[in-house]
């Protein structure tokens, strides 16, 4: 039986394990965190990712844990509405196949639906060496093992990419922003199914109500250079950037003081000259992060996992890895170009930029203009290949 080690228990890794298992692979996932991650931020989920969720039997579960947002609303200093639109426009463009879901919930559903193979939590790859027949892997804690294939699905800061392809700086393309996300319980006010945004030049503070009386906050701000590592230092940075804001800023920063989990990172893209080297491959953000601002990272991770598994099933490791990249790279490059164009849409750097952004958002409420404005970004032009080997139920995990 062919064996694969997948680094990362986010979305791309468990999705790849799900599809590989259908073709008879034995998979092991190694995850640096001690358990599946919770919290983080919500994502809008549609298109090819939605199609694949249906094929995996997950669309109903995603719909149950997700949210059907009704409005994106931009507010001013006193909470007055300044711009926005009803997100029914996305339902129109996606034929109702659109849901907002916590990224951690999506990752959990994919993981739980997958094969019952080994998962090494609280561990990571320490060294990789390979030959024509396989890959030898040393771990930080677990004993060394040999695999037929190693896949880095470990995100923007991929350890696999670092060990096999080179330092992060070779591949990371910062877009001039950083973001912080955290969630709390019991925050008031609540605006169910409404994403509320408040902005100043170069800064955006967003609020979205979650199930279970929880609330998620997303902070986006212009930033160059390294970010602090320690939680206290991270909180200090975010507070210093937003403390002069009005609206609910003071109350949100009080919640920030109390949180024990804060997700902070650069808004960056990953651009690599190759997605594989020998028997080591990259998938999802580790290979081609389009950035948080693109809004499609999770769906693209699912697409890449499916295509990678399908090409491996059809062609074997060597030719399969090459075909996987050949098929997907033009599509991914278009998505990355679009993300670069709209990198400042959530947090324009000037007052004029804020005004213009608000007018664009208002225009999305006008029938017909929404299709012209965002239709190209929303509509997927890639046709998913059909892989007969992956349609076989012989090795499929229980739904």
Short mmCIF file of C-alpha atoms in Angstrom, two decimals:
data_model
loop_
_atom_site.label_atom_id
_atom_site.label_comp_id
_atom_site.label_asym_id
_atom_site.label_seq_id
_atom_site.Cartn_x
_atom_site.Cartn_y
_atom_site.Cartn_z
CA UNK A 1 0.00 0.00 0.00
CA UNK A 2 1.33 3.44 -0.94
CA UNK A 3 2.04 5.75 2.00
CA UNK A 4 1.92 9.53 2.28
CA UNK A 5 2.90 11.88 5.07
CA UNK A 6 0.90 15.11 5.06
CA UNK A 7 2.15 18.02 7.14
CA UNK A 8 -0.74 20.18 8.34
CA UNK A 9 -4.25 19.48 9.68
CA UNK A 10 -5.88 22.59 8.28
CA UNK A 11 -8.01 22.26 5.14
CA UNK A 12 -5.69 21.15 2.35
CA UNK A 13 -4.09 18.33 4.37
CA UNK A 14 -7.23 16.49 5.56
CA UNK A 15 -8.87 17.04 2.15
CA UNK A 16 -5.89 15.42 0.45
CA UNK A 17 -5.99 12.52 2.93
CA UNK A 18 -9.71 12.04 2.16
CA UNK A 19 -9.14 11.77 -1.59
CA UNK A 20 -5.94 9.70 -1.35
CA UNK A 21 -7.73 7.21 0.89
CA UNK A 22 -10.29 6.62 -1.86
CA UNK A 23 -7.45 5.45 -4.09
CA UNK A 24 -5.99 3.15 -1.46
CA UNK A 25 -3.21 5.24 0.07
CA UNK A 26 -2.27 4.97 3.73
CA UNK A 27 -1.96 8.52 5.06
CA UNK A 28 -0.42 10.04 8.16
CA UNK A 29 -1.01 13.66 9.13
CA UNK A 30 1.47 15.51 11.34
CA UNK A 31 0.27 18.70 12.99
CA UNK A 32 2.34 21.10 15.08
CA UNK A 33 -0.64 22.17 17.24
CA UNK A 34 -1.71 19.87 20.12
CA UNK A 35 -5.24 19.57 18.68
CA UNK A 36 -7.35 20.82 15.82
CA UNK A 37 -7.34 24.59 15.85
CA UNK A 38 -10.41 26.56 16.88
CA UNK A 39 -11.29 30.24 16.57
CA UNK A 40 -9.60 32.24 13.84
CA UNK A 41 -11.80 33.91 11.25
CA UNK A 42 -14.78 33.21 9.00
CA UNK A 43 -14.56 32.67 5.27
CA UNK A 44 -17.00 32.93 2.39
CA UNK A 45 -17.30 29.53 0.74
CA UNK A 46 -18.59 28.97 -2.79
CA UNK A 47 -17.64 27.78 -6.25
CA UNK A 48 -15.45 24.75 -6.84
CA UNK A 49 -14.82 24.33 -3.13
CA UNK A 50 -18.56 24.04 -2.60
CA UNK A 51 -18.76 21.50 -5.45
CA UNK A 52 -16.07 19.37 -3.85
CA UNK A 53 -17.73 19.59 -0.43
CA UNK A 54 -20.83 18.11 -2.06
CA UNK A 55 -18.81 15.27 -3.59
CA UNK A 56 -17.34 14.58 -0.14
CA UNK A 57 -20.80 14.49 1.43
CA UNK A 58 -20.08 17.56 3.58
CA UNK A 59 -22.30 20.28 2.13
CA UNK A 60 -25.18 19.68 4.55
CA UNK A 61 -22.88 19.74 7.59
CA UNK A 62 -21.18 22.90 6.34
CA UNK A 63 -24.57 24.52 5.87
CA UNK A 64 -25.55 23.58 9.43
CA UNK A 65 -22.46 25.07 11.09
CA UNK A 66 -22.24 28.01 8.68
CA UNK A 67 -24.00 31.34 8.34
CA UNK A 68 -26.19 32.83 5.66
CA UNK A 69 -25.12 36.46 5.87
CA UNK A 70 -27.64 39.08 4.86
CA UNK A 71 -25.54 42.22 4.67
CA UNK A 72 -22.09 43.75 4.61
CA UNK A 73 -22.36 47.10 6.38
CA UNK A 74 -19.77 49.87 6.69
CA UNK A 75 -20.35 52.15 9.67
CA UNK A 76 -18.99 55.54 10.77
CA UNK A 77 -17.73 56.88 14.07
CA UNK A 78 -21.21 56.85 15.67
CA UNK A 79 -22.23 53.50 14.20
CA UNK A 80 -24.24 55.12 11.41
CA UNK A 81 -24.46 53.21 8.15
CA UNK A 82 -22.12 54.68 5.51
CA UNK A 83 -22.13 52.01 2.81
CA UNK A 84 -22.81 48.36 2.14
CA UNK A 85 -24.96 45.91 0.29
CA UNK A 86 -27.09 42.83 0.79
CA UNK A 87 -25.03 39.76 0.11
CA UNK A 88 -27.87 38.22 -1.87
CA UNK A 89 -25.78 39.37 -4.83
CA UNK A 90 -23.43 36.46 -4.12
CA UNK A 91 -26.36 34.06 -3.98
CA UNK A 92 -27.33 35.26 -7.44
CA UNK A 93 -23.84 34.83 -8.83
CA UNK A 94 -23.42 31.38 -7.25
CA UNK A 95 -26.98 30.08 -7.71
CA UNK A 96 -27.48 29.99 -3.95
CA UNK A 97 -24.36 27.88 -3.37
CA UNK A 98 -22.75 30.35 -0.97
CA UNK A 99 -22.21 30.10 2.78
CA UNK A 100 -20.08 31.88 5.38
CA UNK A 101 -18.31 29.43 7.68
CA UNK A 102 -15.63 29.52 10.35
CA UNK A 103 -12.42 28.27 8.81
CA UNK A 104 -11.79 26.07 11.85
CA UNK A 105 -15.26 24.49 11.50
CA UNK A 106 -14.63 23.68 7.84
CA UNK A 107 -11.26 22.14 8.69
CA UNK A 108 -12.80 20.07 11.50
CA UNK A 109 -15.56 18.69 9.28
CA UNK A 110 -13.09 17.62 6.60
CA UNK A 111 -10.77 16.07 9.18
CA UNK A 112 -13.55 14.13 10.92
CA UNK A 113 -14.86 12.80 7.59
CA UNK A 114 -11.44 11.51 6.61
CA UNK A 115 -9.66 8.19 7.09
CA UNK A 116 -8.96 6.94 10.59
CA UNK A 117 -5.23 6.80 9.93
CA UNK A 118 -2.61 8.09 12.32
CA UNK A 119 -2.45 11.76 13.20
CA UNK A 120 0.61 13.02 15.05
CA UNK A 121 -0.50 16.07 17.01
CA UNK A 122 1.98 18.30 18.84
CA UNK A 123 4.77 17.22 16.51
CA UNK A 124 6.44 18.40 13.30
CA UNK A 125 8.91 17.33 10.67
CA UNK A 126 12.52 17.99 11.64
CA UNK A 127 14.39 16.67 8.58
CA UNK A 128 13.63 15.24 5.14
CA UNK A 129 15.85 13.25 2.81
CA UNK A 130 14.72 11.45 -0.31
CA UNK A 131 15.80 9.14 -3.09
CA UNK A 132 14.10 7.78 -6.20
CA UNK A 133 12.08 5.25 -4.20
CA UNK A 134 10.90 7.16 -1.14
CA UNK A 135 11.31 9.85 1.50
CA UNK A 136 12.91 9.45 4.94
CA UNK A 137 11.45 11.76 7.57
CA UNK A 138 12.67 12.61 11.05
CA UNK A 139 10.21 14.13 13.51
CA UNK A 140 10.65 16.36 16.52
CA UNK A 141 9.10 13.66 18.76
CA UNK A 142 7.99 10.56 16.82
CA UNK A 143 10.47 7.93 15.56
CA UNK A 144 11.79 8.33 11.98
CA UNK A 145 9.73 6.79 9.17
CA UNK A 146 9.85 6.30 5.42
CA UNK A 147 7.05 7.27 3.03
CA UNK A 148 6.36 7.07 -0.68
CA UNK A 149 5.34 10.75 -0.71
CA UNK A 150 5.54 13.79 1.59
CA UNK A 151 3.18 16.72 1.11
CA UNK A 152 3.49 20.11 2.75
CA UNK A 153 -0.03 21.35 3.51
CA UNK A 154 1.26 23.45 6.39
CA UNK A 155 0.28 26.91 5.30
CA UNK A 156 1.99 30.22 4.75
CA UNK A 157 4.86 29.31 7.12
CA UNK A 158 5.38 25.82 5.71
CA UNK A 159 8.04 23.75 7.42
CA UNK A 160 8.14 21.33 4.48
CA UNK A 161 8.74 24.18 2.04
CA UNK A 162 11.46 25.57 4.25
CA UNK A 163 13.27 22.24 4.57
CA UNK A 164 13.07 21.15 0.93
CA UNK A 165 12.61 24.29 -1.20
CA UNK A 166 14.34 27.06 0.76
CA UNK A 167 13.79 29.95 3.19
CA UNK A 168 10.41 31.72 3.37
CA UNK A 169 11.90 34.97 2.10
CA UNK A 170 12.48 33.41 -1.33
CA UNK A 171 8.77 32.81 -1.85
CA UNK A 172 6.81 35.24 0.33
CA UNK A 173 5.37 38.33 -1.31
CA UNK A 174 4.05 40.70 1.40
CA UNK A 175 1.13 42.85 0.31
CA UNK A 176 1.78 45.60 2.87
CA UNK A 177 -0.89 44.55 5.39
CA UNK A 178 -1.22 42.42 8.51
CA UNK A 179 -4.30 41.03 10.20
CA UNK A 180 -5.36 39.89 13.64
CA UNK A 181 -8.40 37.75 14.49
CA UNK A 182 -9.92 36.66 17.79
CA UNK A 183 -13.30 35.71 19.20
CA UNK A 184 -15.08 36.29 22.50
CA UNK A 185 -18.32 35.24 24.20
CA UNK A 186 -21.12 37.54 25.30
CA UNK A 187 -20.14 40.68 23.40
CA UNK A 188 -22.83 43.28 22.80
CA UNK A 189 -24.22 44.58 20.51
CA UNK A 190 -24.92 41.72 18.14
CA UNK A 191 -26.01 42.06 14.54
CA UNK A 192 -26.81 38.50 13.47
CA UNK A 193 -25.88 37.65 9.88
CA UNK A 194 -24.38 41.11 9.29
CA UNK A 195 -20.66 41.71 8.76
CA UNK A 196 -20.00 45.16 10.25
CA UNK A 197 -16.89 47.10 9.18
CA UNK A 198 -15.41 50.28 10.59
CA UNK A 199 -12.40 51.91 8.98
CA UNK A 200 -9.81 54.63 9.09
CA UNK A 201 -7.11 55.08 6.45
CA UNK A 202 -4.98 51.95 6.47
CA UNK A 203 -7.10 50.21 9.12
CA UNK A 204 -10.25 48.11 9.25
CA UNK A 205 -12.04 46.67 12.28
CA UNK A 206 -14.70 44.07 11.53
CA UNK A 207 -17.29 42.31 13.71
CA UNK A 208 -19.35 39.21 12.95
CA UNK A 209 -21.72 37.37 15.32
CA UNK A 210 -21.19 33.62 15.66
CA UNK A 211 -23.26 30.76 17.02
CA UNK A 212 -23.27 30.20 20.78
CA UNK A 213 -23.30 33.91 21.72
CA UNK A 214 -19.78 34.27 20.35
CA UNK A 215 -18.42 37.15 18.31
CA UNK A 216 -15.43 37.29 15.96
CA UNK A 217 -13.30 40.38 15.41
CA UNK A 218 -11.00 40.91 12.45
CA UNK A 219 -8.41 43.69 12.39
CA UNK A 220 -6.61 44.56 9.14
CA UNK A 221 -3.92 47.23 9.03
CA UNK A 222 -1.01 48.43 6.95
CA UNK A 223 2.25 46.98 8.16
CA UNK A 224 5.78 46.41 6.93
CA UNK A 225 8.42 44.19 8.49
CA UNK A 226 8.34 41.49 11.13
CA UNK A 227 5.49 41.00 13.57
CA UNK A 228 5.95 40.27 17.29
CA UNK A 229 5.76 36.65 18.41
CA UNK A 230 4.63 36.83 22.05
CA UNK A 231 0.91 37.20 22.80
CA UNK A 232 1.40 40.26 25.03
CA UNK A 233 3.51 42.01 22.41
CA UNK A 234 0.99 41.16 19.70
CA UNK A 235 -1.85 42.64 21.73
CA UNK A 236 0.21 45.78 22.35
CA UNK A 237 0.83 46.22 18.64
CA UNK A 238 -2.82 45.84 17.66
CA UNK A 239 -4.02 48.13 20.47
CA UNK A 240 -1.51 50.83 19.53
CA UNK A 241 -2.71 50.85 15.93
CA UNK A 242 -6.44 51.00 16.67
CA UNK A 243 -6.67 52.88 20.00
CA UNK A 244 -7.63 56.23 18.45
CA UNK A 245 -10.65 54.77 16.66
CA UNK A 246 -14.27 55.59 17.48
CA UNK A 247 -17.38 53.39 17.03
CA UNK A 248 -16.91 50.31 19.31
CA UNK A 249 -13.11 50.37 19.18
CA UNK A 250 -12.57 50.96 22.91
CA UNK A 251 -14.88 48.08 23.88
CA UNK A 252 -13.28 45.74 21.34
CA UNK A 253 -9.78 46.56 22.59
CA UNK A 254 -10.93 45.71 26.14
CA UNK A 255 -11.96 42.31 24.82
CA UNK A 256 -8.56 42.02 23.14
CA UNK A 257 -6.88 42.51 26.52
CA UNK A 258 -8.70 39.47 27.91
CA UNK A 259 -8.36 37.02 25.04
CA UNK A 260 -6.00 34.09 25.36
CA UNK A 261 -5.96 33.31 21.63
CA UNK A 262 -5.00 35.84 18.97
CA UNK A 263 -4.24 34.92 15.36
CA UNK A 264 -1.80 37.47 13.91
CA UNK A 265 0.07 37.28 10.62
CA UNK A 266 1.16 39.13 7.53
CA UNK A 267 -1.13 39.42 4.52
CA UNK A 268 1.14 37.75 2.00
CA UNK A 269 1.18 35.59 -1.07
CA UNK A 270 3.43 32.61 -1.70
CA UNK A 271 4.91 32.38 -5.18
CA UNK A 272 7.07 29.30 -5.77
CA UNK A 273 8.80 28.36 -9.03
CA UNK A 274 7.76 24.71 -8.55
CA UNK A 275 5.22 22.89 -6.40
CA UNK A 276 7.19 19.68 -6.11
CA UNK A 277 10.74 18.42 -5.84
CA UNK A 278 11.25 14.70 -6.25
CA UNK A 279 8.75 12.96 -4.00
CA UNK A 280 7.96 16.05 -1.92
CA UNK A 281 5.06 18.29 -2.95
CA UNK A 282 3.30 21.41 -1.71
CA UNK A 283 -0.44 22.05 -1.67
CA UNK A 284 -2.70 24.92 -0.60
CA UNK A 285 -1.15 28.00 1.01
CA UNK A 286 2.22 26.26 1.28
CA UNK A 287 2.41 26.21 -2.52
CA UNK A 288 0.47 29.29 -3.63
CA UNK A 289 -1.13 31.32 -0.85
CA UNK A 290 -3.33 33.91 -2.58
CA UNK A 291 -3.65 35.88 0.70
CA UNK A 292 -6.42 36.43 3.19
CA UNK A 293 -7.81 39.30 1.12
CA UNK A 294 -8.53 37.03 -1.84
CA UNK A 295 -11.28 35.27 0.09
CA UNK A 296 -10.86 31.91 -1.67
CA UNK A 297 -7.89 30.29 0.05
CA UNK A 298 -9.87 27.44 1.62
CA UNK A 299 -11.72 26.58 -1.58
CA UNK A 300 -8.48 26.67 -3.57
CA UNK A 301 -6.88 24.36 -1.02
CA UNK A 302 -9.69 21.86 -1.56
CA UNK A 303 -9.37 22.13 -5.33
CA UNK A 304 -5.62 21.58 -5.19
CA UNK A 305 -5.99 18.59 -2.86
CA UNK A 306 -8.50 16.97 -5.23
CA UNK A 307 -6.42 17.57 -8.35
CA UNK A 308 -3.22 16.39 -6.66
CA UNK A 309 -4.88 13.16 -5.51
CA UNK A 310 -6.48 12.64 -8.91
CA UNK A 311 -3.27 13.10 -10.85
CA UNK A 312 -1.38 10.82 -8.48
CA UNK A 313 -4.07 8.20 -8.99
CA UNK A 314 -3.99 8.59 -12.77
CA UNK A 315 -0.27 8.92 -13.44
CA UNK A 316 1.77 7.89 -10.41
CA UNK A 317 4.02 10.10 -8.33
CA UNK A 318 6.48 11.49 -10.88
CA UNK A 319 4.14 12.33 -13.75
CA UNK A 320 1.26 13.03 -11.38
CA UNK A 321 3.06 15.81 -9.53
CA UNK A 322 4.04 17.47 -12.80
CA UNK A 323 0.50 17.23 -14.19
CA UNK A 324 -0.99 18.62 -10.97
CA UNK A 325 1.06 21.78 -11.31
CA UNK A 326 0.63 22.07 -15.06
CA UNK A 327 -3.15 21.94 -14.72
CA UNK A 328 -3.57 24.31 -11.79
CA UNK A 329 -0.81 26.90 -12.03
CA UNK A 330 -2.46 29.17 -14.66
CA UNK A 331 -5.69 29.17 -12.65
CA UNK A 332 -3.88 29.98 -9.41
CA UNK A 333 -1.85 32.76 -11.04
CA UNK A 334 -5.08 34.46 -12.14
CA UNK A 335 -6.40 34.25 -8.57
CA UNK A 336 -3.18 35.71 -7.18
CA UNK A 337 -3.26 38.58 -9.67
CA UNK A 338 -6.82 39.39 -8.63
CA UNK A 339 -5.89 39.37 -4.95
CA UNK A 340 -3.04 41.79 -5.59
CA UNK A 341 -5.37 44.20 -7.40
CA UNK A 342 -7.83 44.22 -4.52
CA UNK A 343 -5.37 44.02 -1.63
CA UNK A 344 -6.43 47.42 -0.34
CA UNK A 345 -10.18 46.95 -0.71
CA UNK A 346 -10.83 46.22 2.96
CA UNK A 347 -8.45 48.80 4.38
CA UNK A 348 -7.73 51.57 1.83
CA UNK A 349 -4.72 53.66 2.78
CA UNK A 350 -6.29 57.11 2.23
CA UNK A 351 -9.56 58.91 2.97
CA UNK A 352 -10.19 59.17 -0.74
CA UNK A 353 -9.65 55.44 -1.01
CA UNK A 354 -12.18 54.82 1.77
CA UNK A 355 -14.73 57.03 0.02
CA UNK A 356 -14.20 55.26 -3.30
CA UNK A 357 -14.40 51.81 -1.67
CA UNK A 358 -17.70 52.76 -0.06
CA UNK A 359 -19.13 53.90 -3.37
CA UNK A 360 -18.14 50.61 -4.97
CA UNK A 361 -19.85 48.69 -2.15
CA UNK A 362 -23.01 50.73 -2.61
CA UNK A 363 -22.91 50.00 -6.34
CA UNK A 364 -23.05 46.28 -5.63
CA UNK A 365 -26.65 46.76 -4.51
CA UNK A 366 -27.62 47.93 -8.02
CA UNK A 367 -28.93 45.07 -10.20
CA UNK A 368 -26.52 44.24 -12.99
CA UNK A 369 -23.58 46.27 -11.66
CA UNK A 370 -22.73 43.55 -9.16
CA UNK A 371 -22.14 41.09 -11.98
CA UNK A 372 -19.88 43.55 -13.79
CA UNK A 373 -17.99 44.49 -10.63
CA UNK A 374 -17.31 41.10 -9.03
CA UNK A 375 -18.69 38.48 -11.37
CA UNK A 376 -15.30 37.63 -12.82
CA UNK A 377 -13.80 37.14 -9.35
CA UNK A 378 -16.74 35.08 -8.06
CA UNK A 379 -17.18 32.81 -11.07
CA UNK A 380 -14.76 29.90 -11.38
CA UNK A 381 -13.56 29.26 -14.92
CA UNK A 382 -11.72 26.04 -14.13
CA UNK A 383 -13.50 22.80 -14.98
CA UNK A 384 -12.64 20.13 -12.44
CA UNK A 385 -11.19 17.02 -14.07
CA UNK A 386 -13.03 13.75 -13.60
CA UNK A 387 -10.89 11.05 -12.01
CA UNK A 388 -12.62 7.64 -12.22
CA UNK A 389 -10.27 6.22 -9.57
CA UNK A 390 -11.55 8.76 -7.04
CA UNK A 391 -15.18 7.90 -7.81
CA UNK A 392 -14.62 4.33 -6.61
CA UNK A 393 -16.20 3.77 -3.23
CA UNK A 394 -14.10 0.74 -2.34
CA UNK A 395 -11.76 2.66 -0.07
CA UNK A 396 -14.06 5.56 0.80
CA UNK A 397 -14.39 6.47 4.48
CA UNK A 398 -17.83 6.48 6.02
CA UNK A 399 -19.69 9.76 5.61
#
